[in-house]
Coordinates of C-alpha atoms in Angstrom, one line a residue:
M82 CA -29.8 30.7 106.4
L83 CA -29.7 34.8 106.3
T84 CA -27.7 36.8 108.9
I85 CA -28.5 40.3 109.9
T86 CA -25.4 41.6 108.4
Q87 CA -26.3 40.1 105.1
I88 CA -29.6 41.7 105.4
Q89 CA -28.0 45.1 105.9
Q90 CA -25.6 44.8 102.7
I91 CA -28.5 43.6 100.7
L92 CA -30.9 46.3 101.5
E93 CA -28.3 48.9 101.3
K94 CA -27.3 47.9 97.8
E95 CA -30.9 48.1 96.8
K96 CA -31.3 51.3 98.7
L97 CA -34.3 49.8 100.8
L98 CA -32.7 50.3 104.1
R99 CA -34.2 53.0 106.5
E100 CA -32.9 52.1 110.0
F101 CA -32.6 49.4 112.4
I102 CA -34.6 49.9 115.8
T103 CA -34.1 48.1 119.1
P104 CA -35.9 48.9 122.3
T105 CA -33.0 51.0 123.4
C106 CA -31.6 52.8 120.1
W107 CA -32.0 53.8 116.3
T108 CA -29.2 52.9 114.1
L109 CA -28.1 52.7 110.5
T110 CA -25.8 49.7 111.2
A111 CA -26.9 46.3 112.7
P112 CA -27.0 46.4 116.1
F113 CA -25.9 42.9 116.7
D114 CA -25.8 39.7 114.3
K115 CA -28.2 36.7 114.1
D116 CA -28.9 33.7 112.1
F117 CA -32.3 33.2 110.6
Q118 CA -33.0 29.6 109.7
K119 CA -36.7 30.5 108.2
I120 CA -38.3 33.6 106.6
S121 CA -42.0 34.1 106.6
Y122 CA -45.1 36.4 105.8
D123 CA -47.6 34.1 107.7
S124 CA -47.7 34.8 111.5
R125 CA -48.7 31.4 112.0
E126 CA -45.4 29.8 110.6
V127 CA -42.9 31.6 112.7
D128 CA -40.6 30.8 115.6
A129 CA -37.3 32.4 117.4
D130 CA -35.3 31.8 114.2
T131 CA -37.6 33.4 112.0
L132 CA -37.4 36.7 110.0
F133 CA -41.1 37.8 109.5
F134 CA -42.1 40.3 106.9
C135 CA -45.1 42.6 107.8
K136 CA -46.4 43.0 104.3
G137 CA -50.1 43.3 102.6
N138 CA -52.9 45.7 102.2
N139 CA -54.6 43.9 105.0
F140 CA -51.7 43.5 107.4
Q141 CA -52.8 44.3 111.0
Q142 CA -50.5 44.8 114.2
R143 CA -52.5 41.9 115.8
F144 CA -50.8 39.4 113.2
L145 CA -47.3 40.6 114.6
E146 CA -48.3 40.4 118.1
Q147 CA -49.3 36.6 117.2
A148 CA -46.0 35.8 115.9
L149 CA -44.1 37.5 119.0
A150 CA -46.0 35.2 121.2
E151 CA -45.1 32.2 119.2
G152 CA -41.2 33.1 120.0
L153 CA -40.6 35.8 117.0
T154 CA -37.8 38.3 118.2
C155 CA -37.1 40.3 114.8
Y156 CA -39.5 41.6 112.0
I157 CA -38.9 43.6 109.0
A158 CA -41.6 46.2 107.9
E159 CA -42.2 49.9 106.4
Q160 CA -42.9 51.2 109.8
P161 CA -42.3 50.3 113.6
Y162 CA -45.0 48.8 115.8
E163 CA -45.6 49.3 119.4
V164 CA -44.4 45.7 120.1
P165 CA -41.9 44.1 122.6
A166 CA -39.3 42.9 119.7
E167 CA -35.6 42.5 119.9
L168 CA -35.3 44.2 116.7
A169 CA -37.4 46.0 113.9
I170 CA -35.7 46.4 110.4
I171 CA -37.5 49.2 108.7
V172 CA -37.3 49.5 104.9
T173 CA -38.6 51.8 102.2
D174 CA -40.8 49.1 100.2
I175 CA -41.5 45.7 102.0
R176 CA -42.6 44.0 98.9
K177 CA -39.1 44.6 97.2
A178 CA -37.2 43.8 100.5
L179 CA -39.1 40.5 100.3
A180 CA -38.2 39.8 96.7
V181 CA -34.4 40.5 97.3
L182 CA -34.0 38.7 100.6
S183 CA -35.9 35.7 99.5
M184 CA -33.7 35.1 96.6
A185 CA -30.7 35.4 99.0
F186 CA -32.3 33.2 101.7
Y187 CA -32.8 30.3 99.1
D188 CA -29.1 31.0 97.5
Y189 CA -30.1 32.8 94.1
P190 CA -31.8 29.7 92.7
Q191 CA -32.5 31.6 89.4
E192 CA -29.0 31.4 88.4
K193 CA -28.9 27.6 88.5
L194 CA -32.0 27.4 85.9
K195 CA -32.7 28.8 82.5
L196 CA -35.8 31.3 83.0
I197 CA -38.3 31.8 80.4
G198 CA -41.1 34.4 81.3
I199 CA -44.3 34.6 79.3
T200 CA -46.5 37.5 79.3
G201 CA -49.4 38.9 77.3
T202 CA -53.2 39.4 77.8
K203 CA -54.1 36.1 76.1
G204 CA -52.2 32.8 75.2
K205 CA -49.7 32.8 78.1
T206 CA -50.8 29.3 79.6
T207 CA -50.8 27.8 75.9
V208 CA -47.2 29.0 75.4
A209 CA -46.1 27.9 78.4
Y210 CA -47.5 24.2 78.1
F211 CA -46.0 24.2 74.5
T212 CA -42.7 25.3 75.6
K213 CA -42.6 23.0 78.4
Q214 CA -43.4 19.9 76.0
I215 CA -40.8 21.0 73.8
L216 CA -38.0 21.3 76.6
D217 CA -39.2 18.0 78.2
I218 CA -38.0 16.3 75.1
T219 CA -34.7 18.6 75.0
T220 CA -33.8 18.0 79.1
N221 CA -35.6 14.5 79.5
K222 CA -38.3 16.0 81.5
K223 CA -36.1 18.6 83.7
T224 CA -38.2 21.4 83.0
A225 CA -40.3 23.0 85.8
L226 CA -43.4 25.0 85.2
L227 CA -45.4 27.8 86.8
S228 CA -48.6 28.5 85.0
T229 CA -52.0 30.0 85.8
L230 CA -53.3 26.3 85.9
N231 CA -50.9 24.0 87.2
T232 CA -47.5 23.9 88.7
T233 CA -44.7 21.6 88.4
L234 CA -41.3 21.4 90.5
D235 CA -40.0 18.1 89.4
G236 CA -41.1 18.2 85.8
V237 CA -43.7 15.2 86.2
T238 CA -45.9 15.9 89.5
F239 CA -48.4 18.7 89.0
F240 CA -50.4 20.6 91.5
K241 CA -52.9 23.3 91.2
S242 CA -51.5 26.9 91.1
K243 CA -52.7 29.6 93.8
L244 CA -51.6 32.7 91.7
T245 CA -50.1 33.1 88.1
T246 CA -46.9 34.2 89.3
P247 CA -46.3 33.4 93.0
E248 CA -45.4 35.6 95.9
S249 CA -41.8 36.4 95.8
L250 CA -40.8 34.4 99.0
D251 CA -42.8 31.4 97.4
L252 CA -41.3 31.9 93.9
Y253 CA -38.0 31.4 95.3
R254 CA -38.6 28.7 97.6
M255 CA -40.1 26.8 94.6
M256 CA -37.3 27.7 92.3
A257 CA -35.0 26.4 95.1
E258 CA -37.2 23.0 95.0
A259 CA -36.9 22.8 91.5
V260 CA -33.1 23.2 91.5
A261 CA -33.0 20.4 94.3
N262 CA -35.1 18.2 91.9
G263 CA -32.4 18.4 89.2
M264 CA -34.6 20.7 87.2
T265 CA -32.3 22.7 84.4
H266 CA -35.2 25.0 82.9
L267 CA -38.3 26.9 84.4
V268 CA -41.0 27.9 82.3
M269 CA -43.4 30.4 84.1
E270 CA -45.9 32.9 83.1
V271 CA -45.6 36.5 84.4
S272 CA -48.6 38.5 85.3
S273 CA -49.0 42.1 85.4
Q274 CA -49.8 41.8 89.2
A275 CA -46.4 40.3 89.4
Y276 CA -44.6 43.5 88.5
K277 CA -47.2 45.7 90.2
V278 CA -46.7 44.1 93.4
A279 CA -42.7 43.4 93.0
R280 CA -43.0 39.5 93.1
V281 CA -40.5 39.5 90.4
Y282 CA -38.6 42.5 91.5
G283 CA -34.8 42.1 90.5
L284 CA -35.4 38.8 88.5
T285 CA -33.8 38.8 85.0
F286 CA -35.2 36.1 82.5
D287 CA -33.1 34.4 80.1
V288 CA -35.9 34.8 77.8
G289 CA -38.9 37.0 77.8
I290 CA -41.8 36.4 75.4
F291 CA -44.6 39.2 75.0
L292 CA -47.5 37.9 73.2
N293 CA -50.1 40.8 72.8
I294 CA -52.0 43.5 74.8
S295 CA -55.4 44.5 75.3
P296 CA -57.2 46.2 78.3
D297 CA -57.8 43.5 81.1
H298 CA -57.5 43.4 84.7
I299 CA -58.6 47.0 85.2
G300 CA -60.5 47.6 88.4
P301 CA -60.2 49.0 92.0
I302 CA -58.1 46.0 93.2
E303 CA -56.0 45.4 90.3
H304 CA -54.9 48.3 87.7
P305 CA -56.8 51.5 87.8
T306 CA -56.2 52.2 83.9
F307 CA -54.9 50.5 80.9
E308 CA -51.8 52.5 80.9
D309 CA -50.8 51.0 84.3
Y310 CA -51.6 47.5 83.2
F311 CA -49.5 47.9 79.9
Y312 CA -46.6 49.5 81.9
C313 CA -46.5 46.4 84.3
K314 CA -46.7 44.1 81.7
R315 CA -44.0 45.6 79.5
Q316 CA -41.4 45.3 82.5
L317 CA -40.8 41.8 81.3
V318 CA -39.1 43.2 78.3
A319 CA -37.0 45.5 80.4
N320 CA -36.1 42.5 82.6
S321 CA -35.0 39.9 80.0
R322 CA -31.9 39.0 78.3
Q323 CA -33.4 38.2 75.0
V324 CA -37.0 39.4 73.9
I325 CA -39.5 37.5 71.5
L326 CA -42.2 39.8 70.2
Q327 CA -45.5 39.1 67.8
H328 CA -44.8 41.6 65.2
E329 CA -48.4 42.8 64.6
I330 CA -49.2 43.6 68.3
D331 CA -50.6 46.8 69.6
H332 CA -47.8 48.9 70.6
F333 CA -45.2 47.0 68.9
D334 CA -43.1 50.0 68.4
L335 CA -42.9 51.1 71.8
L336 CA -42.0 47.4 73.1
N337 CA -39.3 47.3 70.5
E338 CA -38.1 50.9 71.4
L339 CA -37.9 49.8 74.9
A340 CA -35.7 46.6 74.1
E341 CA -33.3 48.7 72.1
K342 CA -32.9 51.4 74.6
Q343 CA -31.6 48.6 76.9
A344 CA -29.6 47.0 74.2
I345 CA -31.8 43.7 74.5
P346 CA -31.9 41.5 71.4
V347 CA -35.4 41.0 69.8
I348 CA -36.8 38.2 67.8
T349 CA -40.3 38.9 66.1
Y350 CA -42.7 36.3 64.6
G351 CA -45.9 36.7 62.5
N352 CA -46.3 38.1 59.3
A353 CA -44.1 38.3 56.3
A354 CA -42.2 41.2 57.8
A355 CA -41.5 39.5 61.0
D356 CA -37.8 37.2 61.3
Y357 CA -40.0 34.4 61.5
Q358 CA -43.0 34.2 59.3
V359 CA -46.0 31.8 60.7
K360 CA -48.1 30.5 57.7
P361 CA -51.1 28.4 58.2
L362 CA -51.3 25.3 56.0
E363 CA -54.3 23.4 54.5
H364 CA -54.4 21.1 57.1
P365 CA -56.6 23.1 60.1
L366 CA -53.9 22.0 62.6
A367 CA -50.7 22.5 60.6
F368 CA -48.6 25.6 60.0
A369 CA -45.2 26.6 58.3
L370 CA -42.3 28.6 60.1
S371 CA -40.2 30.3 57.7
S372 CA -37.3 32.9 57.9
T373 CA -34.7 34.3 55.4
K374 CA -31.9 33.9 58.3
D375 CA -33.2 30.9 60.4
R376 CA -30.5 31.0 62.7
F377 CA -32.2 28.5 65.0
N378 CA -32.9 26.0 61.9
L379 CA -36.5 26.1 62.4
N380 CA -37.8 26.5 59.0
G381 CA -40.4 23.7 58.0
D382 CA -44.0 22.5 58.8
Y383 CA -45.3 21.5 62.3
E384 CA -48.8 20.4 63.6
I385 CA -50.3 21.1 66.8
L386 CA -53.4 19.6 68.7
L387 CA -55.2 22.9 69.2
A388 CA -57.4 24.5 66.9
G389 CA -57.1 28.3 65.7
D390 CA -54.3 30.1 63.8
F391 CA -53.7 32.1 67.1
N392 CA -52.4 28.9 68.5
K393 CA -50.1 28.1 65.5
E394 CA -48.6 31.7 66.5
N395 CA -48.4 30.7 69.9
A396 CA -46.5 27.6 68.7
A397 CA -44.2 29.6 66.9
A398 CA -43.3 31.6 70.1
A399 CA -42.6 28.5 72.0
L400 CA -40.3 27.2 69.1
I401 CA -38.2 30.2 69.2
A402 CA -37.8 30.5 73.0
S403 CA -36.9 26.9 73.2
A404 CA -34.1 27.3 70.6
L405 CA -32.9 30.0 72.6
V406 CA -32.3 27.9 75.7
G407 CA -31.2 24.7 73.9
A408 CA -33.9 22.8 72.0
N409 CA -33.5 21.7 68.3
Q410 CA -36.1 21.4 65.4
T411 CA -36.9 17.8 66.2
A412 CA -37.6 18.5 69.9
G413 CA -39.9 21.3 68.9
R414 CA -41.8 19.1 66.2
Q415 CA -42.0 16.4 68.5
G416 CA -43.3 18.5 71.4
L417 CA -45.7 20.6 69.5
A418 CA -47.5 17.5 68.0
K419 CA -48.5 15.9 71.5
A420 CA -48.8 18.9 73.4
L421 CA -52.1 19.3 75.3
V422 CA -53.3 22.4 77.3
P423 CA -56.1 22.0 79.8
G424 CA -59.2 24.1 78.8
R425 CA -57.7 25.6 75.6
M426 CA -59.9 25.0 72.7
N427 CA -60.6 21.5 73.8
L428 CA -63.0 19.8 71.0
L429 CA -65.7 17.4 71.7
L430 CA -68.1 16.1 69.2
K431 CA -71.8 15.4 69.9
P432 CA -72.8 12.0 67.8
N433 CA -75.1 14.3 65.3
G434 CA -72.0 16.3 64.3
A435 CA -72.4 19.3 66.6
H436 CA -69.1 20.8 67.9
I437 CA -68.6 21.7 71.4
Y438 CA -65.5 24.1 72.3
V439 CA -64.3 24.1 75.7
D440 CA -62.1 27.2 76.5
Y441 CA -60.8 29.4 79.3
A442 CA -61.8 32.7 77.3
H443 CA -62.4 35.3 79.7
N444 CA -61.9 38.6 78.0
Y445 CA -62.5 40.4 74.8
L446 CA -59.4 39.2 73.0
S447 CA -59.4 35.8 73.9
M448 CA -63.2 35.4 73.4
K449 CA -63.1 37.3 69.9
S450 CA -60.1 34.9 68.8
L451 CA -62.4 31.8 69.8
L452 CA -65.7 33.0 68.4
A453 CA -64.1 34.2 65.1
F454 CA -62.5 30.6 64.8
A455 CA -66.0 28.9 65.4
K456 CA -67.6 31.1 63.2
E457 CA -65.3 30.4 60.4
Q458 CA -65.4 26.6 60.9
H459 CA -69.2 26.6 61.3
P460 CA -70.7 29.1 58.9
D461 CA -74.0 27.3 58.3
G462 CA -74.8 26.4 61.8
E463 CA -75.9 28.3 65.1
L464 CA -72.9 29.5 67.2
L465 CA -74.1 29.5 70.8
V466 CA -71.7 30.7 73.6
I467 CA -72.2 30.0 77.4
T468 CA -70.3 32.2 79.9
G469 CA -70.0 34.5 82.7
S470 CA -67.4 36.7 84.5
T471 CA -65.8 36.3 87.7
G472 CA -67.0 38.4 90.6
N473 CA -65.3 41.2 92.7
K474 CA -62.4 41.6 90.1
A475 CA -61.5 42.7 86.4
E476 CA -65.0 44.3 86.1
S477 CA -63.9 45.8 82.8
R478 CA -63.9 42.3 81.2
R479 CA -67.4 42.1 81.0
E480 CA -68.1 44.8 78.4
G481 CA -65.5 43.0 76.5
L482 CA -67.0 39.9 76.5
G483 CA -70.3 41.3 75.5
Q484 CA -68.7 42.8 72.4
A485 CA -67.1 39.9 71.3
I486 CA -70.3 38.1 71.5
G487 CA -72.2 40.7 69.7
E488 CA -69.7 40.4 67.0
Y489 CA -69.9 36.8 66.2
A490 CA -72.4 34.7 68.0
D491 CA -76.2 33.9 67.3
V492 CA -77.1 33.1 70.9
A493 CA -75.4 34.0 74.3
V494 CA -76.3 31.9 77.6
L495 CA -75.3 34.1 80.2
T496 CA -74.6 31.8 83.5
S497 CA -72.4 31.8 86.7
D498 CA -68.6 31.9 86.5
D499 CA -67.1 32.2 90.0
P500 CA -69.4 35.4 91.0
N501 CA -68.1 35.3 94.6
F502 CA -69.9 38.0 96.4
E503 CA -71.5 39.5 93.5
D504 CA -75.0 38.6 92.1
P505 CA -74.6 36.6 88.7
K506 CA -77.5 38.4 87.4
K507 CA -75.9 41.7 87.8
I508 CA -72.7 40.6 86.1
A509 CA -74.7 39.1 83.4
A510 CA -76.4 42.4 82.9
E511 CA -73.3 44.1 82.6
I512 CA -72.1 41.4 79.8
Q513 CA -75.4 42.1 78.0
Q514 CA -75.0 46.0 77.7
G515 CA -71.6 45.1 75.5
I516 CA -73.9 43.1 73.3
Q517 CA -74.3 45.6 70.8
N518 CA -76.2 43.4 68.4
D519 CA -79.8 43.1 68.4
H520 CA -79.9 39.8 66.3
V521 CA -78.1 37.9 69.3
R522 CA -80.6 36.1 71.2
V523 CA -79.4 36.7 75.0
L524 CA -80.8 34.3 78.0
F525 CA -79.7 33.8 81.6
E526 CA -79.4 30.6 83.6
V527 CA -77.7 30.9 86.9
D528 CA -77.3 27.1 87.0
R529 CA -74.1 26.8 84.8
K530 CA -74.6 22.9 84.7
K531 CA -78.2 23.3 83.3
A532 CA -77.2 25.8 80.8
V533 CA -74.4 23.4 79.3
K534 CA -76.8 20.2 79.6
D535 CA -79.7 22.3 77.6
A536 CA -77.3 23.7 75.1
I537 CA -75.8 20.5 73.9
H538 CA -79.2 18.5 73.9
Q539 CA -80.6 21.1 71.7
A540 CA -77.5 21.6 69.4
G541 CA -78.2 20.8 65.7
P542 CA -75.6 18.8 63.1
K543 CA -74.1 22.1 62.0
D544 CA -74.0 24.0 65.3
A545 CA -71.1 25.0 67.5
I546 CA -71.4 25.5 71.2
I547 CA -68.6 27.4 73.3
L548 CA -68.1 26.6 76.9
A549 CA -66.2 29.7 77.9
G550 CA -64.4 30.6 81.1
K551 CA -64.4 27.4 83.4
G552 CA -62.5 24.9 81.3
T553 CA -61.9 21.8 83.5
D554 CA -62.0 23.7 86.7
K555 CA -63.6 21.6 89.6
Y556 CA -65.0 24.3 91.8
M557 CA -67.4 27.5 91.6
T558 CA -66.4 30.3 94.0
V559 CA -69.7 31.6 95.7
N560 CA -69.5 33.9 98.6
G561 CA -66.0 33.3 99.2
E562 CA -66.2 29.4 99.3
D563 CA -65.1 26.9 96.6
L564 CA -68.1 24.9 95.9
P565 CA -67.8 21.4 94.1
Y566 CA -68.2 21.8 90.2
E567 CA -67.9 19.1 87.5
G568 CA -66.1 21.4 85.1
D569 CA -67.4 22.3 81.7
Y570 CA -65.4 19.7 79.8
Q571 CA -66.5 16.7 82.3
L572 CA -70.0 17.9 81.8
A573 CA -69.8 18.1 78.1
E574 CA -68.3 14.6 77.9
T575 CA -71.2 13.6 79.9
F576 CA -74.0 15.5 78.1
I577 CA -73.0 14.4 74.5
K578 CA -73.6 10.6 75.2
D579 CA -77.2 11.5 76.9

């Protein structure tokens, strides 16, 4: 429940309140009090006891009129509308108002959970799954998860996520549900958009992990520049009680300076200069973690199920974060040994010995890491990559994908990957422009299923095939519609048996 008096107090504290408007007066003080049993930004889900938020770039007055026709009496917005409402609450920033009022409406559930926030251009989902698996052992599966792929609010039952970081109202509703389900910890990915549009405004994380940074999500409907993208990303550092940083990442000094300015403790991992050194061992899935101080008693050897040295560093981040919220080394070792991440470096073997890697790699940094690993593992064979790029968003990714392909691949089959309202051939042409290597053979096949089938059937014993972008996704977005698609992993499982 939320009252108008409480709303006034919260908005005034955050300096968000402009005025209250009734049909007869404008005032800085609530003209009457009222209890709201519901809050919503969806005009289809309102009644007389709902506080309705007029938000979004595409908001239109007709949505508010529709809500009023359903019995709504009060709304909150950045401007008054010519509608017959009992009360309009006018604010300076509707998204920030939505965040602070949502946390109040759901009784500040973040204070009843240990929160781990993870950001970075690549690796967020892997670290989230690693961390959850470790904390599942620590908490007896009382750890909720909000990731790009899946969400669980009871620690066990998963459903597909709509956004990497939910809208603030949905975020606090989910947190409250997790608390009601007995969860004690929450691991969540925090996107740059979450800070850009104030989904996590006012939220402080117990632990913030910053993995890496490279250009991504730059385009007309996301971030106009890399600077804007990086600025939004690093807000996680400024809004955490404890920060974990990879020691060799770009702009490390700035991130460390930001933490120091706000007296936020930092723990680093990576090379010998870091607080915790990550050293790959002879076994391809093993690594050692070592520290001269080792305040968390984590020194020792570990094994993971995902290929690639970058995943060993992801595992180190998860170990340190988990230790900060109560996990010990035994839980860390056991959790990492069985943590699987959907669509992250999943490996399938063709009977003749060819390796098929299925991964969600979708930008320069993730594609480069994936191809570099495959090239190192298969120096005598042909490296073939099948990929595309999503339509109508993050156009800057395309050149980067091409650049990574040009640096490592022998053959590139450019195909569809949720083209939406764009022509897959146009997207493929933009990727191809980034392939600055005449030795890479470039093919185009709009039918992704056929591209996967042909590549697997033709692969020789020493070859490696990279299926990048779709992972286990069961849909292909075309012209605004999610059409059925088997998923790269499922297709590969089928075709290696043919």
